[in-house]
Amino acid sequence: TFFIEGSTGNISMGSIGTPVPSASNYNSACLHISQAGSSNVGAQLRFTTGQTGHNANDGSFIAQWEDLNVYLTNQEAGGWRFFAGSTALGLNKEVLSMDSHNNGIVFNDTDENIDFRIESDGRSHMFFVDAGNNRISIGAQSSPQRLLHIKESSDTATEMVLGHPSGGNEYGGFIRSNSGTAQGLTLGGYFNGTSTERFKIDGNGNT
């Protein structure tokens, strides 16, 4: 069935009558697609063209399936392309492409000055790619100063561990920068979960 609610401008398709939620909830009209049937039936919006064909295995679709997951699926040899900006302003840039047939998942494949940032629970730049300066930072550094900039929070030693667990304890080695105003670098190892300094260079170059 196809239903248009004249008072709100909402549209419903499928097995539902009045569209839910109503436009008053979001101050805009909505399109509600519903599918009733057996447990393996989902509601979907499908796209096909003359090139893809119009059968069940053709084209692409967005679906809410019976397992409560939402699926974005391209059944053709292409992938998905995500753009941001305005074509009229010349800012329509491809920011993300997902293509299992060719390039995999690529961010900023068109080489634009678009940064990439991942937040953690307490840090806004836990992983950050500075596109304009071709630099990467990890940790607490929002503006990387070198090709790779790893930094802990203020006045805290930064440590990179190259290790492996065994029996629930840590084994391996570490590289640590000194905390505070002190300069220098420490190399050491982890044995049975306990860290031990093996080599240290202080701010004066002494070892």
PDB file of N, CA, C and O in Angstrom, residues 22-72:
ATOM      1  N   SER A  22       5.288  10.900  13.375  1.00  0.00           N
ATOM      2  CA  SER A  22       4.662  11.961  12.600  1.00  0.00           C
ATOM      3  C   SER A  22       5.645  13.101  12.397  1.00  0.00           C
ATOM      4  O   SER A  22       6.671  13.188  13.058  1.00  0.00           O
ATOM      5  N   ALA A  23       5.316  13.977  11.478  1.00  0.00           N
ATOM      6  CA  ALA A  23       6.220  15.090  11.174  1.00  0.00           C
ATOM      7  C   ALA A  23       6.411  16.010  12.358  1.00  0.00           C
ATOM      8  O   ALA A  23       7.438  16.664  12.495  1.00  0.00           O
ATOM      9  N   SER A  24       5.416  16.066  13.254  1.00  0.00           N
ATOM     10  CA  SER A  24       5.514  16.969  14.403  1.00  0.00           C
ATOM     11  C   SER A  24       6.648  16.585  15.336  1.00  0.00           C
ATOM     12  O   SER A  24       7.152  17.400  16.089  1.00  0.00           O
ATOM     13  N   ASN A  25       7.070  15.306  15.283  1.00  0.00           N
ATOM     14  CA  ASN A  25       8.178  14.876  16.146  1.00  0.00           C
ATOM     15  C   ASN A  25       9.500  15.486  15.718  1.00  0.00           C
ATOM     16  O   ASN A  25      10.389  15.729  16.517  1.00  0.00           O
ATOM     17  N   TYR A  26       9.686  15.699  14.418  1.00  0.00           N
ATOM     18  CA  TYR A  26      10.975  16.135  13.893  1.00  0.00           C
ATOM     19  C   TYR A  26      10.875  17.409  13.054  1.00  0.00           C
ATOM     20  O   TYR A  26      11.849  17.813  12.448  1.00  0.00           O
ATOM     21  N   ASN A  27       9.689  18.034  13.039  1.00  0.00           N
ATOM     22  CA  ASN A  27       9.483  19.261  12.267  1.00  0.00           C
ATOM     23  C   ASN A  27       9.787  19.067  10.789  1.00  0.00           C
ATOM     24  O   ASN A  27      10.261  19.976  10.114  1.00  0.00           O
ATOM     25  N   SER A  28       9.582  17.871  10.279  1.00  0.00           N
ATOM     26  CA  SER A  28       9.798  17.612   8.862  1.00  0.00           C
ATOM     27  C   SER A  28       9.025  16.363   8.473  1.00  0.00           C
ATOM     28  O   SER A  28       8.651  15.551   9.322  1.00  0.00           O
ATOM     29  N   ALA A  29       8.761  16.209   7.174  1.00  0.00           N
ATOM     30  CA  ALA A  29       8.046  15.031   6.706  1.00  0.00           C
ATOM     31  C   ALA A  29       8.941  13.808   6.752  1.00  0.00           C
ATOM     32  O   ALA A  29      10.161  13.909   6.745  1.00  0.00           O
ATOM     33  N   CYS A  30       8.323  12.627   6.811  1.00  0.00           N
ATOM     34  CA  CYS A  30       9.101  11.400   6.869  1.00  0.00           C
ATOM     35  C   CYS A  30       8.536  10.378   5.894  1.00  0.00           C
ATOM     36  O   CYS A  30       7.375  10.456   5.479  1.00  0.00           O
ATOM     37  N   LEU A  31       9.379   9.436   5.511  1.00  0.00           N
ATOM     38  CA  LEU A  31       8.986   8.307   4.686  1.00  0.00           C
ATOM     39  C   LEU A  31       9.149   7.055   5.541  1.00  0.00           C
ATOM     40  O   LEU A  31      10.241   6.756   6.020  1.00  0.00           O
ATOM     41  N   HIS A  32       8.056   6.340   5.746  1.00  0.00           N
ATOM     42  CA  HIS A  32       8.069   5.157   6.605  1.00  0.00           C
ATOM     43  C   HIS A  32       7.798   3.944   5.735  1.00  0.00           C
ATOM     44  O   HIS A  32       6.729   3.812   5.139  1.00  0.00           O
ATOM     45  N   ILE A  33       8.775   3.031   5.646  1.00  0.00           N
ATOM     46  CA  ILE A  33       8.635   1.809   4.863  1.00  0.00           C
ATOM     47  C   ILE A  33       8.538   0.638   5.823  1.00  0.00           C
ATOM     48  O   ILE A  33       9.403   0.450   6.675  1.00  0.00           O
ATOM     49  N   SER A  34       7.496  -0.155   5.693  1.00  0.00           N
ATOM     50  CA  SER A  34       7.287  -1.275   6.599  1.00  0.00           C
ATOM     51  C   SER A  34       6.952  -2.517   5.798  1.00  0.00           C
ATOM     52  O   SER A  34       6.305  -2.446   4.756  1.00  0.00           O
ATOM     53  N   GLN A  35       7.410  -3.674   6.291  1.00  0.00           N
ATOM     54  CA  GLN A  35       7.124  -4.948   5.648  1.00  0.00           C
ATOM     55  C   GLN A  35       6.678  -5.945   6.705  1.00  0.00           C
ATOM     56  O   GLN A  35       7.393  -6.201   7.668  1.00  0.00           O
ATOM     57  N   ALA A  36       5.488  -6.506   6.550  1.00  0.00           N
ATOM     58  CA  ALA A  36       4.997  -7.525   7.468  1.00  0.00           C
ATOM     59  C   ALA A  36       5.104  -8.876   6.784  1.00  0.00           C
ATOM     60  O   ALA A  36       4.943  -8.992   5.576  1.00  0.00           O
ATOM     61  N   GLY A  37       5.367  -9.904   7.560  1.00  0.00           N
ATOM     62  CA  GLY A  37       5.461 -11.230   6.980  1.00  0.00           C
ATOM     63  C   GLY A  37       6.188 -12.170   7.911  1.00  0.00           C
ATOM     64  O   GLY A  37       6.194 -11.979   9.128  1.00  0.00           O
ATOM     65  N   SER A  38       6.823 -13.181   7.350  1.00  0.00           N
ATOM     66  CA  SER A  38       7.539 -14.158   8.160  1.00  0.00           C
ATOM     67  C   SER A  38       8.760 -13.522   8.803  1.00  0.00           C
ATOM     68  O   SER A  38       9.149 -12.403   8.474  1.00  0.00           O
ATOM     69  N   SER A  39       9.404 -14.251   9.709  1.00  0.00           N
ATOM     70  CA  SER A  39      10.491 -13.689  10.509  1.00  0.00           C
ATOM     71  C   SER A  39      11.713 -13.317   9.691  1.00  0.00           C
ATOM     72  O   SER A  39      12.578 -12.585  10.159  1.00  0.00           O
ATOM     73  N   ASN A  40      11.853 -13.835   8.472  1.00  0.00           N
ATOM     74  CA  ASN A  40      13.035 -13.527   7.669  1.00  0.00           C
ATOM     75  C   ASN A  40      12.765 -12.453   6.625  1.00  0.00           C
ATOM     76  O   ASN A  40      13.499 -12.314   5.664  1.00  0.00           O
ATOM     77  N   VAL A  41      11.691 -11.688   6.812  1.00  0.00           N
ATOM     78  CA  VAL A  41      11.341 -10.627   5.868  1.00  0.00           C
ATOM     79  C   VAL A  41      11.709  -9.286   6.466  1.00  0.00           C
ATOM     80  O   VAL A  41      11.417  -9.016   7.625  1.00  0.00           O
ATOM     81  N   GLY A  42      12.346  -8.427   5.683  1.00  0.00           N
ATOM     82  CA  GLY A  42      12.706  -7.102   6.142  1.00  0.00           C
ATOM     83  C   GLY A  42      12.174  -6.035   5.211  1.00  0.00           C
ATOM     84  O   GLY A  42      11.770  -6.305   4.082  1.00  0.00           O
ATOM     85  N   ALA A  43      12.172  -4.786   5.695  1.00  0.00           N
ATOM     86  CA  ALA A  43      11.778  -3.650   4.867  1.00  0.00           C
ATOM     87  C   ALA A  43      13.013  -3.116   4.173  1.00  0.00           C
ATOM     88  O   ALA A  43      14.066  -2.964   4.785  1.00  0.00           O
ATOM     89  N   GLN A  44      12.907  -2.813   2.875  1.00  0.00           N
ATOM     90  CA  GLN A  44      14.084  -2.370   2.150  1.00  0.00           C
ATOM     91  C   GLN A  44      13.731  -1.353   1.077  1.00  0.00           C
ATOM     92  O   GLN A  44      12.623  -1.316   0.560  1.00  0.00           O
ATOM     93  N   LEU A  45      14.715  -0.518   0.784  1.00  0.00           N
ATOM     94  CA  LEU A  45      14.641   0.454  -0.295  1.00  0.00           C
ATOM     95  C   LEU A  45      15.685   0.046  -1.313  1.00  0.00           C
ATOM     96  O   LEU A  45      16.872   0.012  -1.012  1.00  0.00           O
ATOM     97  N   ARG A  46      15.249  -0.313  -2.532  1.00  0.00           N
ATOM     98  CA  ARG A  46      16.135  -0.903  -3.529  1.00  0.00           C
ATOM     99  C   ARG A  46      16.349   0.055  -4.696  1.00  0.00           C
ATOM    100  O   ARG A  46      15.433   0.782  -5.107  1.00  0.00           O
ATOM    101  N   PHE A  47      17.594   0.052  -5.250  1.00  0.00           N
ATOM    102  CA  PHE A  47      17.946   0.888  -6.388  1.00  0.00           C
ATOM    103  C   PHE A  47      18.452  -0.006  -7.522  1.00  0.00           C
ATOM    104  O   PHE A  47      19.398  -0.777  -7.338  1.00  0.00           O
ATOM    105  N   THR A  48      17.838   0.101  -8.697  1.00  0.00           N
ATOM    106  CA  THR A  48      18.310  -0.624  -9.872  1.00  0.00           C
ATOM    107  C   THR A  48      18.270   0.305 -11.079  1.00  0.00           C
ATOM    108  O   THR A  48      17.569   1.323 -11.068  1.00  0.00           O
ATOM    109  N   THR A  49      19.058  -0.017 -12.086  1.00  0.00           N
ATOM    110  CA  THR A  49      19.078   0.757 -13.329  1.00  0.00           C
ATOM    111  C   THR A  49      19.010  -0.206 -14.515  1.00  0.00           C
ATOM    112  O   THR A  49      19.018  -1.426 -14.343  1.00  0.00           O
ATOM    113  N   GLY A  50      18.972   0.363 -15.718  1.00  0.00           N
ATOM    114  CA  GLY A  50      19.001  -0.471 -16.904  1.00  0.00           C
ATOM    115  C   GLY A  50      20.291  -1.245 -17.030  1.00  0.00           C
ATOM    116  O   GLY A  50      20.331  -2.330 -17.625  1.00  0.00           O
ATOM    117  N   GLN A  51      21.364  -0.743 -16.449  1.00  0.00           N
ATOM    118  CA  GLN A  51      22.650  -1.443 -16.503  1.00  0.00           C
ATOM    119  C   GLN A  51      22.712  -2.597 -15.519  1.00  0.00           C
ATOM    120  O   GLN A  51      23.317  -3.631 -15.789  1.00  0.00           O
ATOM    121  N   THR A  52      22.098  -2.441 -14.345  1.00  0.00           N
ATOM    122  CA  THR A  52      22.167  -3.497 -13.338  1.00  0.00           C
ATOM    123  C   THR A  52      21.150  -4.599 -13.595  1.00  0.00           C
ATOM    124  O   THR A  52      21.364  -5.742 -13.200  1.00  0.00           O
ATOM    125  N   GLY A  53      20.040  -4.278 -14.242  1.00  0.00           N
ATOM    126  CA  GLY A  53      18.923  -5.215 -14.302  1.00  0.00           C
ATOM    127  C   GLY A  53      18.023  -4.992 -13.113  1.00  0.00           C
ATOM    128  O   GLY A  53      18.325  -4.194 -12.218  1.00  0.00           O
ATOM    129  N   HIS A  54      16.889  -5.671 -13.066  1.00  0.00           N
ATOM    130  CA  HIS A  54      15.892  -5.397 -12.035  1.00  0.00           C
ATOM    131  C   HIS A  54      15.450  -6.641 -11.285  1.00  0.00           C
ATOM    132  O   HIS A  54      14.352  -6.697 -10.737  1.00  0.00           O
ATOM    133  N   ASN A  55      16.311  -7.656 -11.224  1.00  0.00           N
ATOM    134  CA  ASN A  55      15.989  -8.868 -10.502  1.00  0.00           C
ATOM    135  C   ASN A  55      16.431  -8.772  -9.040  1.00  0.00           C
ATOM    136  O   ASN A  55      17.072  -7.795  -8.626  1.00  0.00           O
ATOM    137  N   ALA A  56      16.127  -9.798  -8.259  1.00  0.00           N
ATOM    138  CA  ALA A  56      16.407  -9.776  -6.819  1.00  0.00           C
ATOM    139  C   ALA A  56      17.891  -9.639  -6.510  1.00  0.00           C
ATOM    140  O   ALA A  56      18.272  -9.059  -5.487  1.00  0.00           O
ATOM    141  N   ASN A  57      18.756 -10.136  -7.377  1.00  0.00           N
ATOM    142  CA  ASN A  57      20.198 -10.084  -7.133  1.00  0.00           C
ATOM    143  C   ASN A  57      20.876  -8.905  -7.825  1.00  0.00           C
ATOM    144  O   ASN A  57      22.102  -8.866  -7.919  1.00  0.00           O
ATOM    145  N   ASP A  58      20.100  -7.969  -8.327  1.00  0.00           N
ATOM    146  CA  ASP A  58      20.641  -6.813  -9.043  1.00  0.00           C
ATOM    147  C   ASP A  58      20.583  -5.561  -8.174  1.00  0.00           C
ATOM    148  O   ASP A  58      19.786  -5.444  -7.241  1.00  0.00           O
ATOM    149  N   GLY A  59      21.433  -4.577  -8.512  1.00  0.00           N
ATOM    150  CA  GLY A  59      21.369  -3.268  -7.882  1.00  0.00           C
ATOM    151  C   GLY A  59      21.877  -3.235  -6.455  1.00  0.00           C
ATOM    152  O   GLY A  59      22.704  -4.050  -6.036  1.00  0.00           O
ATOM    153  N   SER A  60      21.380  -2.294  -5.697  1.00  0.00           N
ATOM    154  CA  SER A  60      21.786  -2.110  -4.307  1.00  0.00           C
ATOM    155  C   SER A  60      20.556  -1.820  -3.468  1.00  0.00           C
ATOM    156  O   SER A  60      19.499  -1.452  -3.992  1.00  0.00           O
ATOM    157  N   PHE A  61      20.706  -1.968  -2.148  1.00  0.00           N
ATOM    158  CA  PHE A  61      19.544  -1.705  -1.294  1.00  0.00           C
ATOM    159  C   PHE A  61      19.980  -1.310   0.110  1.00  0.00           C
ATOM    160  O   PHE A  61      21.092  -1.602   0.561  1.00  0.00           O
ATOM    161  N   ILE A  62      19.062  -0.628   0.791  1.00  0.00           N
ATOM    162  CA  ILE A  62      19.173  -0.327   2.214  1.00  0.00           C
ATOM    163  C   ILE A  62      18.033  -1.063   2.889  1.00  0.00           C
ATOM    164  O   ILE A  62      16.880  -0.936   2.479  1.00  0.00           O
ATOM    165  N   ALA A  63      18.321  -1.857   3.903  1.00  0.00           N
ATOM    166  CA  ALA A  63      17.285  -2.705   4.487  1.00  0.00           C
ATOM    167  C   ALA A  63      17.383  -2.760   6.001  1.00  0.00           C
ATOM    168  O   ALA A  63      18.470  -2.719   6.573  1.00  0.00           O
ATOM    169  N   GLN A  64      16.209  -2.827   6.642  1.00  0.00           N
ATOM    170  CA  GLN A  64      16.101  -3.178   8.058  1.00  0.00           C
ATOM    171  C   GLN A  64      15.634  -4.622   8.099  1.00  0.00           C
ATOM    172  O   GLN A  64      14.516  -4.934   7.733  1.00  0.00           O
ATOM    173  N   TRP A  65      16.537  -5.527   8.543  1.00  0.00           N
ATOM    174  CA  TRP A  65      16.224  -6.945   8.428  1.00  0.00           C
ATOM    175  C   TRP A  65      15.692  -7.497   9.748  1.00  0.00           C
ATOM    176  O   TRP A  65      15.701  -6.814  10.773  1.00  0.00           O
ATOM    177  N   GLU A  66      15.242  -8.742   9.738  1.00  0.00           N
ATOM    178  CA  GLU A  66      14.621  -9.346  10.906  1.00  0.00           C
ATOM    179  C   GLU A  66      15.573  -9.516  12.085  1.00  0.00           C
ATOM    180  O   GLU A  66      15.145  -9.663  13.216  1.00  0.00           O
ATOM    181  N   ASP A  67      16.897  -9.471  11.837  1.00  0.00           N
ATOM    182  CA  ASP A  67      17.864  -9.579  12.927  1.00  0.00           C
ATOM    183  C   ASP A  67      18.124  -8.241  13.605  1.00  0.00           C
ATOM    184  O   ASP A  67      19.016  -8.118  14.435  1.00  0.00           O
ATOM    185  N   LEU A  68      17.363  -7.205  13.228  1.00  0.00           N
ATOM    186  CA  LEU A  68      17.418  -5.851  13.797  1.00  0.00           C
ATOM    187  C   LEU A  68      18.626  -5.048  13.339  1.00  0.00           C
ATOM    188  O   LEU A  68      18.834  -3.924  13.801  1.00  0.00           O
ATOM    189  N   ASN A  69      19.451  -5.586  12.436  1.00  0.00           N
ATOM    190  CA  ASN A  69      20.551  -4.834  11.849  1.00  0.00           C
ATOM    191  C   ASN A  69      20.058  -4.070  10.625  1.00  0.00           C
ATOM    192  O   ASN A  69      19.077  -4.453   9.984  1.00  0.00           O
ATOM    193  N   VAL A  70      20.752  -2.975  10.306  1.00  0.00           N
ATOM    194  CA  VAL A  70      20.482  -2.214   9.092  1.00  0.00           C
ATOM    195  C   VAL A  70      21.587  -2.503   8.094  1.00  0.00           C
ATOM    196  O   VAL A  70      22.772  -2.411   8.427  1.00  0.00           O
ATOM    197  N   TYR A  71      21.226  -2.860   6.870  1.00  0.00           N
ATOM    198  CA  TYR A  71      22.189  -3.281   5.861  1.00  0.00           C
ATOM    199  C   TYR A  71      22.226  -2.278   4.708  1.00  0.00           C
ATOM    200  O   TYR A  71      21.184  -1.852   4.213  1.00  0.00           O
ATOM    201  N   LEU A  72      23.429  -1.898   4.293  1.00  0.00           N
ATOM    202  CA  LEU A  72      23.659  -1.152   3.062  1.00  0.00           C
ATOM    203  C   LEU A  72      24.438  -2.088   2.147  1.00  0.00           C
ATOM    204  O   LEU A  72      25.584  -2.414   2.424  1.00  0.00           O
TER     205      LEU A  72
END
